[in-house]
Short mmCIF file of C-alpha atoms in Angstrom, two decimals:
data_model
loop_
_atom_site.label_atom_id
_atom_site.label_comp_id
_atom_site.label_asym_id
_atom_site.label_seq_id
_atom_site.Cartn_x
_atom_site.Cartn_y
_atom_site.Cartn_z
CA UNK A 2 64.43 49.98 100.68
CA UNK A 3 67.81 51.68 100.31
CA UNK A 4 69.54 48.81 102.14
CA UNK A 5 67.88 46.23 99.88
CA UNK A 6 68.97 48.18 96.82
CA UNK A 7 72.55 48.29 98.09
CA UNK A 8 72.51 44.56 98.71
CA UNK A 9 71.26 44.01 95.18
CA UNK A 10 74.00 46.23 93.73
CA UNK A 11 76.77 44.45 95.64
CA UNK A 12 75.37 41.01 94.76
CA UNK A 13 75.18 42.00 91.09
CA UNK A 14 78.76 43.28 91.18
CA UNK A 15 80.05 40.04 92.73
CA UNK A 16 78.12 38.01 90.14
CA UNK A 17 79.57 40.13 87.31
CA UNK A 18 83.10 39.61 88.57
CA UNK A 19 82.43 35.85 88.86
CA UNK A 20 81.17 35.75 85.26
CA UNK A 21 84.28 37.61 84.08
CA UNK A 22 86.48 35.11 85.94
CA UNK A 23 84.58 32.24 84.33
CA UNK A 24 85.05 33.77 80.87
CA UNK A 25 88.85 33.81 81.14
CA UNK A 26 89.50 30.05 80.57
CA UNK A 27 87.42 29.82 77.34
CA UNK A 28 89.10 32.97 75.98
CA UNK A 29 92.60 31.70 76.79
CA UNK A 30 91.87 28.24 75.33
CA UNK A 31 89.96 29.39 72.24
CA UNK A 32 92.65 28.60 69.64
CA UNK A 33 94.59 25.53 70.72
CA UNK A 34 92.45 24.22 73.56
CA UNK A 35 93.05 23.79 77.25
CA UNK A 36 96.64 23.56 78.49
CA UNK A 37 97.83 19.99 78.94
CA UNK A 38 100.80 18.37 80.65
CA UNK A 39 101.34 14.62 81.20
CA UNK A 40 99.07 14.82 84.27
CA UNK A 41 96.37 16.43 82.12
CA UNK A 42 96.49 13.62 79.57
CA UNK A 43 95.90 11.11 82.36
CA UNK A 44 92.96 13.14 83.67
CA UNK A 45 91.27 13.68 80.31
CA UNK A 46 91.74 10.19 78.90
CA UNK A 47 90.40 8.79 82.18
CA UNK A 48 87.43 11.16 81.99
CA UNK A 49 86.75 10.03 78.42
CA UNK A 50 86.92 6.37 79.45
CA UNK A 51 84.60 6.99 82.40
CA UNK A 52 82.10 8.86 80.21
CA UNK A 53 81.98 5.99 77.71
CA UNK A 54 81.57 3.25 80.29
CA UNK A 55 85.12 1.90 80.33
CA UNK A 56 85.78 2.87 83.94
CA UNK A 57 88.64 4.80 85.50
CA UNK A 58 91.36 3.84 83.01
CA UNK A 59 93.77 6.08 81.11
CA UNK A 60 94.96 5.95 77.50
CA UNK A 61 97.26 3.00 78.21
CA UNK A 62 94.45 0.93 79.77
CA UNK A 63 95.87 1.28 83.30
CA UNK A 64 93.49 1.99 86.17
CA UNK A 65 93.72 5.43 87.76
CA UNK A 66 95.52 5.04 91.09
CA UNK A 67 98.40 7.52 91.25
CA UNK A 68 96.09 10.45 90.49
CA UNK A 69 92.90 11.16 92.48
CA UNK A 70 89.56 10.78 90.69
CA UNK A 71 87.53 13.95 91.34
CA UNK A 72 88.67 16.06 88.37
CA UNK A 73 88.25 13.25 85.81
CA UNK A 74 84.79 12.57 87.25
CA UNK A 75 83.81 16.24 86.85
CA UNK A 76 85.03 16.35 83.25
CA UNK A 77 83.31 13.05 82.48
CA UNK A 78 79.87 14.53 83.23
CA UNK A 79 79.64 16.91 80.21
CA UNK A 80 81.60 14.40 78.12
CA UNK A 81 78.89 11.80 78.74
CA UNK A 82 76.36 14.32 77.39
CA UNK A 83 78.15 14.45 74.04
CA UNK A 84 80.85 17.10 74.46
CA UNK A 85 84.42 16.50 73.36
CA UNK A 86 86.51 15.76 76.44
CA UNK A 87 88.81 18.75 75.82
CA UNK A 88 85.89 21.15 75.46
CA UNK A 89 84.34 19.60 78.56
CA UNK A 90 87.52 20.39 80.52
CA UNK A 91 87.32 24.05 79.42
CA UNK A 92 83.68 24.20 80.52
CA UNK A 93 84.44 22.63 83.90
CA UNK A 94 87.32 25.04 84.50
CA UNK A 95 85.16 28.03 83.54
CA UNK A 96 82.40 26.97 85.94
CA UNK A 97 84.88 26.30 88.75
CA UNK A 98 86.64 29.65 88.26
CA UNK A 99 83.31 31.47 88.40
CA UNK A 100 82.23 29.42 91.44
CA UNK A 101 85.48 30.11 93.29
CA UNK A 102 85.19 33.86 92.70
CA UNK A 103 81.49 34.08 93.55
CA UNK A 104 81.75 31.96 96.69
CA UNK A 105 84.78 33.95 97.84
CA UNK A 106 82.86 37.19 97.51
CA UNK A 107 79.83 35.77 99.34
CA UNK A 108 82.03 34.41 102.13
CA UNK A 109 83.78 37.76 102.68
CA UNK A 110 80.40 39.53 102.69
CA UNK A 111 79.08 37.12 105.29
CA UNK A 112 82.19 37.47 107.50
CA UNK A 113 82.43 41.25 107.42
CA UNK A 114 78.81 42.21 106.83
CA UNK A 115 79.97 44.60 104.10
CA UNK A 116 79.14 44.11 100.44
CA UNK A 117 82.13 46.21 99.47
CA UNK A 118 84.48 43.66 101.07
CA UNK A 119 82.70 40.87 99.19
CA UNK A 120 83.24 42.67 95.88
CA UNK A 121 86.89 43.33 96.75
CA UNK A 122 87.43 39.64 97.58
CA UNK A 123 85.79 38.51 94.34
CA UNK A 124 87.96 40.93 92.36
CA UNK A 125 91.16 39.81 94.11
CA UNK A 126 90.40 36.14 93.44
CA UNK A 127 89.47 36.85 89.82
CA UNK A 128 92.85 38.46 89.07
CA UNK A 129 94.96 36.37 91.48
CA UNK A 130 98.13 35.08 89.82
CA UNK A 131 97.89 31.51 91.23
CA UNK A 132 94.24 31.15 90.22
CA UNK A 133 94.96 32.40 86.69
CA UNK A 134 97.94 30.02 86.42
CA UNK A 135 95.77 26.92 86.92
CA UNK A 136 92.44 28.01 85.41
CA UNK A 137 93.48 27.39 81.79
CA UNK A 138 95.18 24.05 82.51
CA UNK A 139 93.54 20.60 82.71
CA UNK A 140 94.67 20.11 86.29
CA UNK A 141 92.92 19.20 89.53
CA UNK A 142 93.87 22.44 91.27
CA UNK A 143 90.65 24.37 90.57
CA UNK A 144 88.27 21.87 92.23
CA UNK A 145 90.76 21.65 95.08
CA UNK A 146 90.71 25.45 95.50
CA UNK A 147 86.91 25.47 95.61
CA UNK A 148 86.94 22.76 98.29
CA UNK A 149 89.60 24.62 100.29
CA UNK A 150 87.36 27.68 100.22
CA UNK A 151 84.32 25.68 101.36
CA UNK A 152 86.40 24.01 104.08
CA UNK A 153 87.72 27.33 105.43
CA UNK A 154 84.26 28.89 105.27
CA UNK A 155 82.73 26.01 107.22
CA UNK A 156 85.62 26.12 109.68
CA UNK A 157 84.95 29.78 110.46
CA UNK A 158 81.23 29.03 110.83
CA UNK A 159 81.87 26.24 113.32
CA UNK A 160 83.66 28.68 115.62
CA UNK A 161 80.47 30.76 115.80
CA UNK A 162 77.54 28.31 115.80
CA UNK A 163 76.11 26.12 118.56
CA UNK A 164 73.12 24.56 116.80
CA UNK A 165 73.41 21.34 114.80
CA UNK A 166 77.06 20.94 115.66
CA UNK A 167 77.25 17.33 114.51
CA UNK A 168 75.81 18.20 111.11
CA UNK A 169 78.24 21.07 110.67
CA UNK A 170 81.18 18.87 111.70
CA UNK A 171 80.00 16.29 109.17
CA UNK A 172 79.88 18.92 106.40
CA UNK A 173 83.39 20.02 107.32
CA UNK A 174 84.58 16.41 107.12
CA UNK A 175 82.95 15.88 103.73
CA UNK A 176 84.69 18.99 102.36
CA UNK A 177 88.06 17.73 103.61
CA UNK A 178 87.46 14.20 102.31
CA UNK A 179 86.36 15.48 98.89
CA UNK A 180 89.49 17.66 98.77
CA UNK A 181 91.59 14.49 99.19
CA UNK A 182 89.85 13.10 96.09
CA UNK A 183 90.93 16.20 94.18
CA UNK A 184 94.54 16.21 95.41
CA UNK A 185 96.13 13.90 97.93
CA UNK A 186 97.69 16.91 99.65
CA UNK A 187 94.12 17.48 100.83
CA UNK A 188 95.19 15.46 103.87
CA UNK A 189 96.43 18.81 105.19
CA UNK A 190 92.78 19.86 105.49
CA UNK A 191 92.12 16.81 107.64
CA UNK A 192 95.01 17.74 109.94
CA UNK A 193 93.98 21.40 110.11
CA UNK A 194 90.33 20.55 110.76
CA UNK A 195 91.16 18.07 113.54
CA UNK A 196 93.37 20.62 115.30
CA UNK A 197 90.81 23.43 114.86
CA UNK A 198 88.13 21.34 116.56
CA UNK A 199 90.47 20.30 119.38
CA UNK A 200 91.36 23.89 120.29
CA UNK A 201 87.84 25.34 120.13
CA UNK A 202 87.69 27.35 123.41
CA UNK A 203 83.88 27.29 123.65
CA UNK A 204 83.56 23.48 123.92
CA UNK A 205 84.36 21.19 126.79
CA UNK A 206 87.38 18.94 126.60
CA UNK A 207 85.52 15.72 125.81
CA UNK A 208 83.20 17.49 123.38
CA UNK A 209 86.24 18.69 121.45
CA UNK A 210 87.71 15.20 121.35
CA UNK A 211 84.42 13.69 120.18
CA UNK A 212 83.96 16.27 117.40
CA UNK A 213 87.57 15.93 116.26
CA UNK A 214 87.25 12.13 116.22
CA UNK A 215 84.00 12.29 114.21
CA UNK A 216 85.55 14.70 111.74
CA UNK A 217 88.73 12.63 111.31
CA UNK A 218 86.84 9.35 110.92
CA UNK A 219 84.55 10.66 108.19
CA UNK A 220 87.22 12.64 106.30
CA UNK A 221 89.77 9.82 106.44
CA UNK A 222 87.05 7.32 105.57
CA UNK A 223 86.41 9.04 102.24
CA UNK A 224 90.10 8.78 101.29
CA UNK A 225 90.42 5.25 102.70
CA UNK A 226 87.47 4.07 100.59
CA UNK A 227 89.19 5.30 97.42
CA UNK A 228 92.51 3.67 98.36
CA UNK A 229 90.73 0.41 99.20
CA UNK A 230 89.02 0.37 95.80
CA UNK A 231 92.45 0.85 94.22
CA UNK A 232 93.83 -2.06 96.20
CA UNK A 233 90.97 -4.34 95.22
CA UNK A 234 91.35 -3.45 91.53
CA UNK A 235 95.14 -3.45 91.18
CA UNK A 236 96.68 -5.00 94.29
CA UNK A 237 98.18 -1.67 95.41
CA UNK A 238 96.68 1.58 96.66
CA UNK A 239 98.98 4.06 94.90
CA UNK A 240 102.64 4.54 94.18
CA UNK A 241 105.85 5.64 95.80
CA UNK A 242 107.45 8.97 94.97
CA UNK A 243 111.02 9.22 93.71
CA UNK A 244 113.50 10.93 96.06
CA UNK A 245 113.85 14.66 95.46
CA UNK A 246 116.98 16.71 94.85
CA UNK A 247 115.84 20.21 95.92
CA UNK A 248 116.88 21.30 99.41
CA UNK A 249 114.59 22.84 101.98
CA UNK A 250 116.53 26.11 101.74
CA UNK A 251 115.99 26.31 97.99
CA UNK A 252 112.28 25.60 98.42
CA UNK A 253 111.99 28.34 101.04
CA UNK A 254 113.52 30.84 98.62
CA UNK A 255 111.13 29.68 95.88
CA UNK A 256 108.26 30.18 98.31
CA UNK A 257 109.33 33.77 98.93
CA UNK A 258 109.83 34.41 95.24
CA UNK A 259 106.34 33.11 94.43
CA UNK A 260 104.72 35.28 97.10
CA UNK A 261 106.40 38.39 95.67
CA UNK A 262 105.05 37.62 92.22
CA UNK A 263 101.56 37.14 93.66
CA UNK A 264 101.32 40.52 95.37
CA UNK A 265 103.46 42.70 93.10
CA UNK A 266 102.08 42.36 89.53
CA UNK A 267 103.63 43.50 86.25
CA UNK A 268 107.06 42.22 87.28
CA UNK A 269 107.44 44.86 90.00
CA UNK A 270 108.68 42.27 92.47
CA UNK A 271 111.57 41.13 90.28
CA UNK A 272 114.08 43.25 92.18
CA UNK A 273 113.11 41.82 95.59
CA UNK A 274 115.22 38.76 96.59
CA UNK A 275 113.29 35.62 97.40
CA UNK A 276 114.94 35.38 100.84
CA UNK A 277 113.80 38.90 101.74
CA UNK A 278 110.26 38.11 100.62
CA UNK A 279 110.33 34.95 102.74
CA UNK A 280 111.30 36.99 105.80
CA UNK A 281 108.40 39.37 105.17
CA UNK A 282 105.92 36.52 104.64
CA UNK A 283 107.10 34.55 107.65
CA UNK A 284 107.18 37.63 109.81
CA UNK A 285 103.67 38.61 108.76
CA UNK A 286 102.28 35.15 109.52
CA UNK A 287 104.02 35.07 112.91
CA UNK A 288 102.82 38.57 113.83
CA UNK A 289 99.27 37.60 112.87
CA UNK A 290 99.42 34.26 114.72
CA UNK A 291 100.98 35.26 118.04
CA UNK A 292 98.05 37.36 119.36
CA UNK A 293 95.65 34.53 118.52
CA UNK A 294 97.85 32.01 120.32
CA UNK A 295 98.11 34.29 123.33
CA UNK A 296 94.33 34.80 123.38
CA UNK A 297 93.68 31.07 123.16
CA UNK A 298 96.20 30.25 125.88
CA UNK A 299 94.74 32.79 128.28
CA UNK A 300 91.25 31.39 127.78
CA UNK A 301 92.50 27.81 128.25
CA UNK A 302 94.27 28.66 131.50
CA UNK A 303 91.31 30.63 132.86
CA UNK A 304 93.07 34.00 132.77
CA UNK A 305 90.45 35.50 130.49
CA UNK A 306 86.84 34.90 129.54
CA UNK A 307 86.26 32.19 126.98
CA UNK A 308 85.32 33.64 123.59
CA UNK A 309 85.13 32.24 120.07
CA UNK A 310 88.30 32.40 118.03
CA UNK A 311 88.21 35.05 115.30
CA UNK A 312 87.77 33.99 111.66
CA UNK A 313 91.48 34.52 111.00
CA UNK A 314 92.42 31.62 113.31
CA UNK A 315 91.40 28.64 111.10
CA UNK A 316 92.78 30.44 108.03
CA UNK A 317 96.20 30.86 109.63
CA UNK A 318 96.10 27.28 110.91
CA UNK A 319 95.52 25.89 107.43
CA UNK A 320 98.28 28.07 105.96
CA UNK A 321 100.80 26.85 108.53
CA UNK A 322 99.82 23.20 108.10
CA UNK A 323 99.82 23.33 104.31
CA UNK A 324 103.12 25.21 104.01
CA UNK A 325 104.82 22.82 106.41
CA UNK A 326 103.54 19.77 104.53
CA UNK A 327 104.33 21.00 101.02
CA UNK A 328 107.81 22.25 101.97
CA UNK A 329 108.70 18.90 103.55
CA UNK A 330 107.23 16.93 100.64
CA UNK A 331 108.96 19.06 97.99
CA UNK A 332 112.28 18.73 99.83
CA UNK A 333 112.03 14.97 100.26
CA UNK A 334 110.29 13.76 97.09
CA UNK A 335 110.45 14.56 93.39
CA UNK A 336 107.63 17.06 92.76
CA UNK A 337 106.98 19.92 90.38
CA UNK A 338 109.09 23.00 91.21
CA UNK A 339 107.57 24.93 94.09
CA UNK A 340 105.51 27.68 92.47
CA UNK A 341 102.00 28.71 91.54
CA UNK A 342 100.67 25.18 91.08
CA UNK A 343 101.79 23.73 94.40
CA UNK A 344 101.23 26.90 96.42
CA UNK A 345 97.89 28.02 94.97
CA UNK A 346 95.82 26.41 97.80
CA UNK A 347 97.01 29.07 100.26
CA UNK A 348 95.88 31.85 97.89
CA UNK A 349 92.30 31.59 99.16
CA UNK A 350 93.02 31.96 102.91
CA UNK A 351 95.72 34.57 102.22
CA UNK A 352 93.26 36.65 100.21
CA UNK A 353 90.70 36.38 102.99
CA UNK A 354 93.26 37.43 105.60
CA UNK A 355 94.08 40.52 103.55
CA UNK A 356 90.38 41.37 103.25
CA UNK A 357 89.82 40.87 107.00
CA UNK A 358 92.75 43.17 107.68
CA UNK A 359 91.36 45.82 105.33
CA UNK A 360 87.97 45.54 106.98
CA UNK A 361 89.49 45.95 110.44
CA UNK A 362 91.56 48.98 109.46
CA UNK A 363 88.84 50.81 107.58
CA UNK A 364 85.97 50.33 110.05
CA UNK A 365 85.73 52.46 113.19
CA UNK A 366 85.34 50.31 116.27
CA UNK A 367 87.37 47.41 114.83
CA UNK A 368 91.00 48.17 115.44
CA UNK A 369 90.35 51.77 116.53
CA UNK A 370 89.38 54.95 114.74
CA UNK A 371 91.54 55.27 111.69
CA UNK A 372 91.92 58.67 110.01
CA UNK A 373 90.26 59.00 106.66
CA UNK A 374 93.65 59.66 105.15
CA UNK A 375 94.84 56.13 105.96
CA UNK A 376 91.64 54.68 104.55
CA UNK A 377 92.24 56.63 101.35
CA UNK A 378 95.83 55.34 101.13
CA UNK A 379 94.67 51.74 101.55
CA UNK A 380 91.96 52.21 98.92
CA UNK A 381 94.49 53.68 96.50
CA UNK A 382 96.92 50.80 97.07
CA UNK A 383 94.14 48.29 96.50
CA UNK A 384 93.04 49.96 93.28
CA UNK A 385 96.63 50.05 92.00
CA UNK A 386 97.06 46.35 92.76
CA UNK A 387 93.78 45.39 91.09
CA UNK A 388 94.58 47.55 88.05
CA UNK A 389 98.07 46.08 87.67
CA UNK A 390 96.89 42.51 88.20
CA UNK A 391 94.04 43.01 85.71
CA UNK A 392 96.47 44.28 83.08
CA UNK A 393 98.77 41.32 83.71
CA UNK A 394 95.95 38.77 83.53
CA UNK A 395 94.49 40.26 80.34
CA UNK A 396 97.95 40.14 78.76
CA UNK A 397 98.29 36.49 79.74
CA UNK A 398 94.89 35.68 78.22
CA UNK A 399 95.90 37.33 74.92
CA UNK A 400 99.23 35.50 74.93
CA UNK A 401 97.63 32.11 75.61
CA UNK A 402 95.00 32.73 72.99
CA UNK A 403 97.71 33.43 70.41
CA UNK A 404 100.35 30.86 71.40
CA UNK A 405 98.46 28.24 73.39
CA UNK A 406 97.39 27.78 76.99
CA UNK A 407 100.46 25.78 77.94
CA UNK A 408 102.05 22.36 78.08
CA UNK A 409 101.57 20.40 74.86
CA UNK A 410 98.71 22.60 73.63
CA UNK A 411 100.87 25.37 72.22
CA UNK A 412 101.82 26.66 68.80
CA UNK A 413 105.24 24.97 69.06
CA UNK A 414 103.82 21.48 69.50
CA UNK A 415 100.98 21.87 67.01
CA UNK A 416 103.46 22.96 64.34
CA UNK A 417 105.71 19.95 64.91
CA UNK A 418 106.55 18.43 61.52
CA UNK A 419 106.90 14.92 62.91
CA UNK A 420 103.62 14.99 64.88
CA UNK A 421 101.69 16.30 61.89
CA UNK A 422 103.28 13.60 59.70
CA UNK A 423 102.36 10.92 62.24
CA UNK A 424 98.73 12.06 62.24
CA UNK A 425 98.35 10.85 58.64
CA UNK A 426 101.03 8.15 58.37
CA UNK A 427 100.86 6.08 61.54
CA UNK A 428 101.88 2.45 60.83
CA UNK A 429 98.86 0.18 61.03
CA UNK A 430 100.64 -3.19 61.08
CA UNK A 431 102.05 -2.98 64.61
CA UNK A 432 102.02 -1.25 68.00
CA UNK A 433 103.48 2.22 68.42
CA UNK A 434 105.63 3.27 71.37
CA UNK A 435 107.15 6.67 71.99
CA UNK A 436 109.13 8.81 74.38
CA UNK A 437 106.33 11.40 74.13
CA UNK A 438 102.96 9.57 74.12
CA UNK A 439 101.38 12.55 75.90
CA UNK A 440 102.33 14.93 73.10
CA UNK A 441 101.19 12.37 70.53
CA UNK A 442 97.73 12.17 72.11
CA UNK A 443 97.33 15.93 72.53
CA UNK A 444 98.34 16.86 68.97
CA UNK A 445 97.20 13.85 66.94
CA UNK A 446 94.53 12.24 69.15
CA UNK A 447 96.32 8.88 68.82
CA UNK A 448 97.30 6.68 71.73
CA UNK A 449 100.60 4.88 72.19
CA UNK A 450 102.66 3.47 75.03
CA UNK A 451 105.94 4.61 76.55
CA UNK A 452 109.16 3.24 75.21
CA UNK A 453 110.95 0.88 77.67
CA UNK A 454 112.28 2.40 80.84
CA UNK A 455 115.78 1.92 82.09
CA UNK A 456 116.36 -0.38 85.02
CA UNK A 457 117.91 0.71 88.32
CA UNK A 458 121.39 0.02 86.91
CA UNK A 459 120.82 2.28 83.91
CA UNK A 460 120.29 -0.55 81.44
CA UNK A 461 117.36 -2.69 80.31
CA UNK A 462 116.90 -5.30 83.03
CA UNK A 463 116.37 -8.96 82.15
CA UNK A 464 112.81 -8.79 83.48
CA UNK A 465 111.96 -5.71 81.41
CA UNK A 466 113.61 -7.27 78.38
CA UNK A 467 111.51 -10.44 78.76
CA UNK A 468 108.29 -8.46 79.12
CA UNK A 469 109.11 -6.36 76.08
CA UNK A 470 109.96 -9.42 73.99
CA UNK A 471 106.61 -11.05 74.84
CA UNK A 472 104.81 -8.11 73.27
CA UNK A 473 106.31 -8.94 69.88
CA UNK A 474 104.18 -12.05 69.73
CA UNK A 475 101.35 -9.73 68.66
CA UNK A 476 103.32 -8.19 65.79
CA UNK A 477 106.10 -5.69 65.05
CA UNK A 478 106.70 -2.52 67.06
CA UNK A 479 107.40 1.00 65.92
CA UNK A 480 109.23 3.62 67.98
CA UNK A 481 108.35 7.27 67.42
CA UNK A 482 111.16 9.27 69.00
CA UNK A 483 110.21 12.91 69.50
CA UNK A 484 113.25 15.10 70.14
CA UNK A 485 111.49 17.95 72.02
CA UNK A 486 110.01 15.49 74.55
CA UNK A 487 113.43 15.09 76.21
CA UNK A 488 112.58 11.92 78.13
CA UNK A 489 116.05 10.43 77.69
CA UNK A 490 116.71 10.60 81.43
CA UNK A 491 114.65 7.49 82.24
CA UNK A 492 113.60 6.00 78.87
CA UNK A 493 115.85 3.86 76.69
CA UNK A 494 116.97 5.77 73.59
CA UNK A 495 116.94 4.19 70.09
CA UNK A 496 120.71 3.76 70.34
CA UNK A 497 120.35 1.85 73.60
CA UNK A 498 117.51 -0.32 72.28
CA UNK A 499 119.73 -1.24 69.33
CA UNK A 500 121.87 -3.30 71.75
CA UNK A 501 118.96 -5.70 72.33
CA UNK A 502 116.81 -5.37 69.19
CA UNK A 503 117.01 -4.76 65.48
CA UNK A 504 116.31 -1.01 65.22
CA UNK A 505 115.79 0.37 61.72
CA UNK A 506 115.19 4.06 61.05
CA UNK A 507 112.29 4.49 58.63
CA UNK A 508 111.66 8.23 58.63
CA UNK A 509 113.44 11.37 59.83
CA UNK A 510 111.44 14.59 60.11
CA UNK A 511 113.66 17.13 61.83
CA UNK A 512 112.14 17.04 65.31
CA UNK A 513 111.22 13.35 65.29
CA UNK A 514 112.13 9.96 63.86
CA UNK A 515 110.26 6.72 63.25
CA UNK A 516 111.96 3.36 63.84
CA UNK A 517 110.93 -0.23 63.32
CA UNK A 518 111.91 -2.52 66.20
CA UNK A 519 112.17 -6.27 65.74
CA UNK A 520 113.69 -9.11 67.81
CA UNK A 521 117.26 -10.03 67.06
CA UNK A 522 117.86 -13.28 65.26
CA UNK A 523 120.80 -13.89 67.61
CA UNK A 524 120.71 -13.97 71.43
CA UNK A 525 120.59 -10.56 73.10
CA UNK A 526 123.84 -9.25 74.57
CA UNK A 527 124.48 -8.62 78.23
CA UNK A 528 122.11 -6.23 79.99
CA UNK A 529 124.91 -4.24 81.59
CA UNK A 530 124.30 -0.46 81.57
CA UNK A 531 125.50 1.45 78.55
CA UNK A 532 128.57 3.63 78.96
#
């Protein structure tokens, strides 16, 4: 009776923490809506198109190929029931944040057998800096985090179970394949899962190979099916990334800096250099990994009795695989700066490793008898971290509620004089192009296309010029040039377009200008790049 009551108390506490985590996105997005970047606009306009039967197309009418489809599909579900697509995104994020926190607590409880560790895990995930950074943004990170958690949970279960192995391998593969439909970096889960099955010390050699092959075939098949549909619809499966300009060394320092901010809230880690934090992180991962490698090697060579790998093994494997992949990708290709968004997938296994360590140190018989004094010190440190992180997260929620969740949904953009003017005075006798169509859609709800891009030589190539001229057969064009968008690096400016077209300024509104663009009556000049 007492045990059942304790279970009920711990389950209620985990559920309460999950509900609090789910309430954070609606509170942060109450005034200006969910945070939106250019990626978000693609996701939400695609979700709106899908909900209204137009398929997976964005605001420009292009089919979704560069971005994976899972997040737009999730947002499309409540949108199809009558919700506004932006409100639907807030609802989806709230549900995913609550699900991530609740599942994390249940997983830790199942691993350790202690409800207290489940509540601690739920609390750590609820106030985690990387989770908070993505929960109020219309990004695909939250569904990816949930799938990473399910993948890691299933991976730890596979190391312990013997019954229905094929079914459990299939579930693991479906989690990895679905993660690839949330973010393409989900391929790291496929690599980690294949390796985890190959090194399972309790299975025979050919059994390992068969399970790894089954897992890889199903997981890769999910991603391959999506890429094949893209190819059938558009003639290509995706896109190529631009070369990056950030070195591996700089990305390693950013990694260390991000880790410090995660574990030292309230700006306490500001005085710790990123390189020093990287040494601590790398050293900790190596120290945690070496005993597991030694244990596995001894069992493989027959020097010790075969035993299942501990739950920490697949967590560490995924962390190593993901960090290696994201560091190489960020150093070779043009990606977002390495920070909370790109590194948040390792927050789930890192949190679980911390909880497993706490469980081992505070339980007699696991790691030795630890004096009560050390247990008290660890409990105090944990409470200080949770208190500091809670204060920091509550401050962020208040700030986002007052100034906007981020991206284009902020006070700055919604008070733009030119965007508010455009909302009521958009020209209706021609097409509108802009250097900030994402901001135009977020603030005004209107759609427009990008202004012409520069060619490889820095100018407007003959092919691009011909394509742009053909569009004038449908009527005049208007260019809305938004100064804060700062897209001059790859889009032709009004001054550059004036070399090929008649560009007439119609309206100037401080932070934006409206131009009318018409074909020249005389032949266009040379397409050499502008000085």
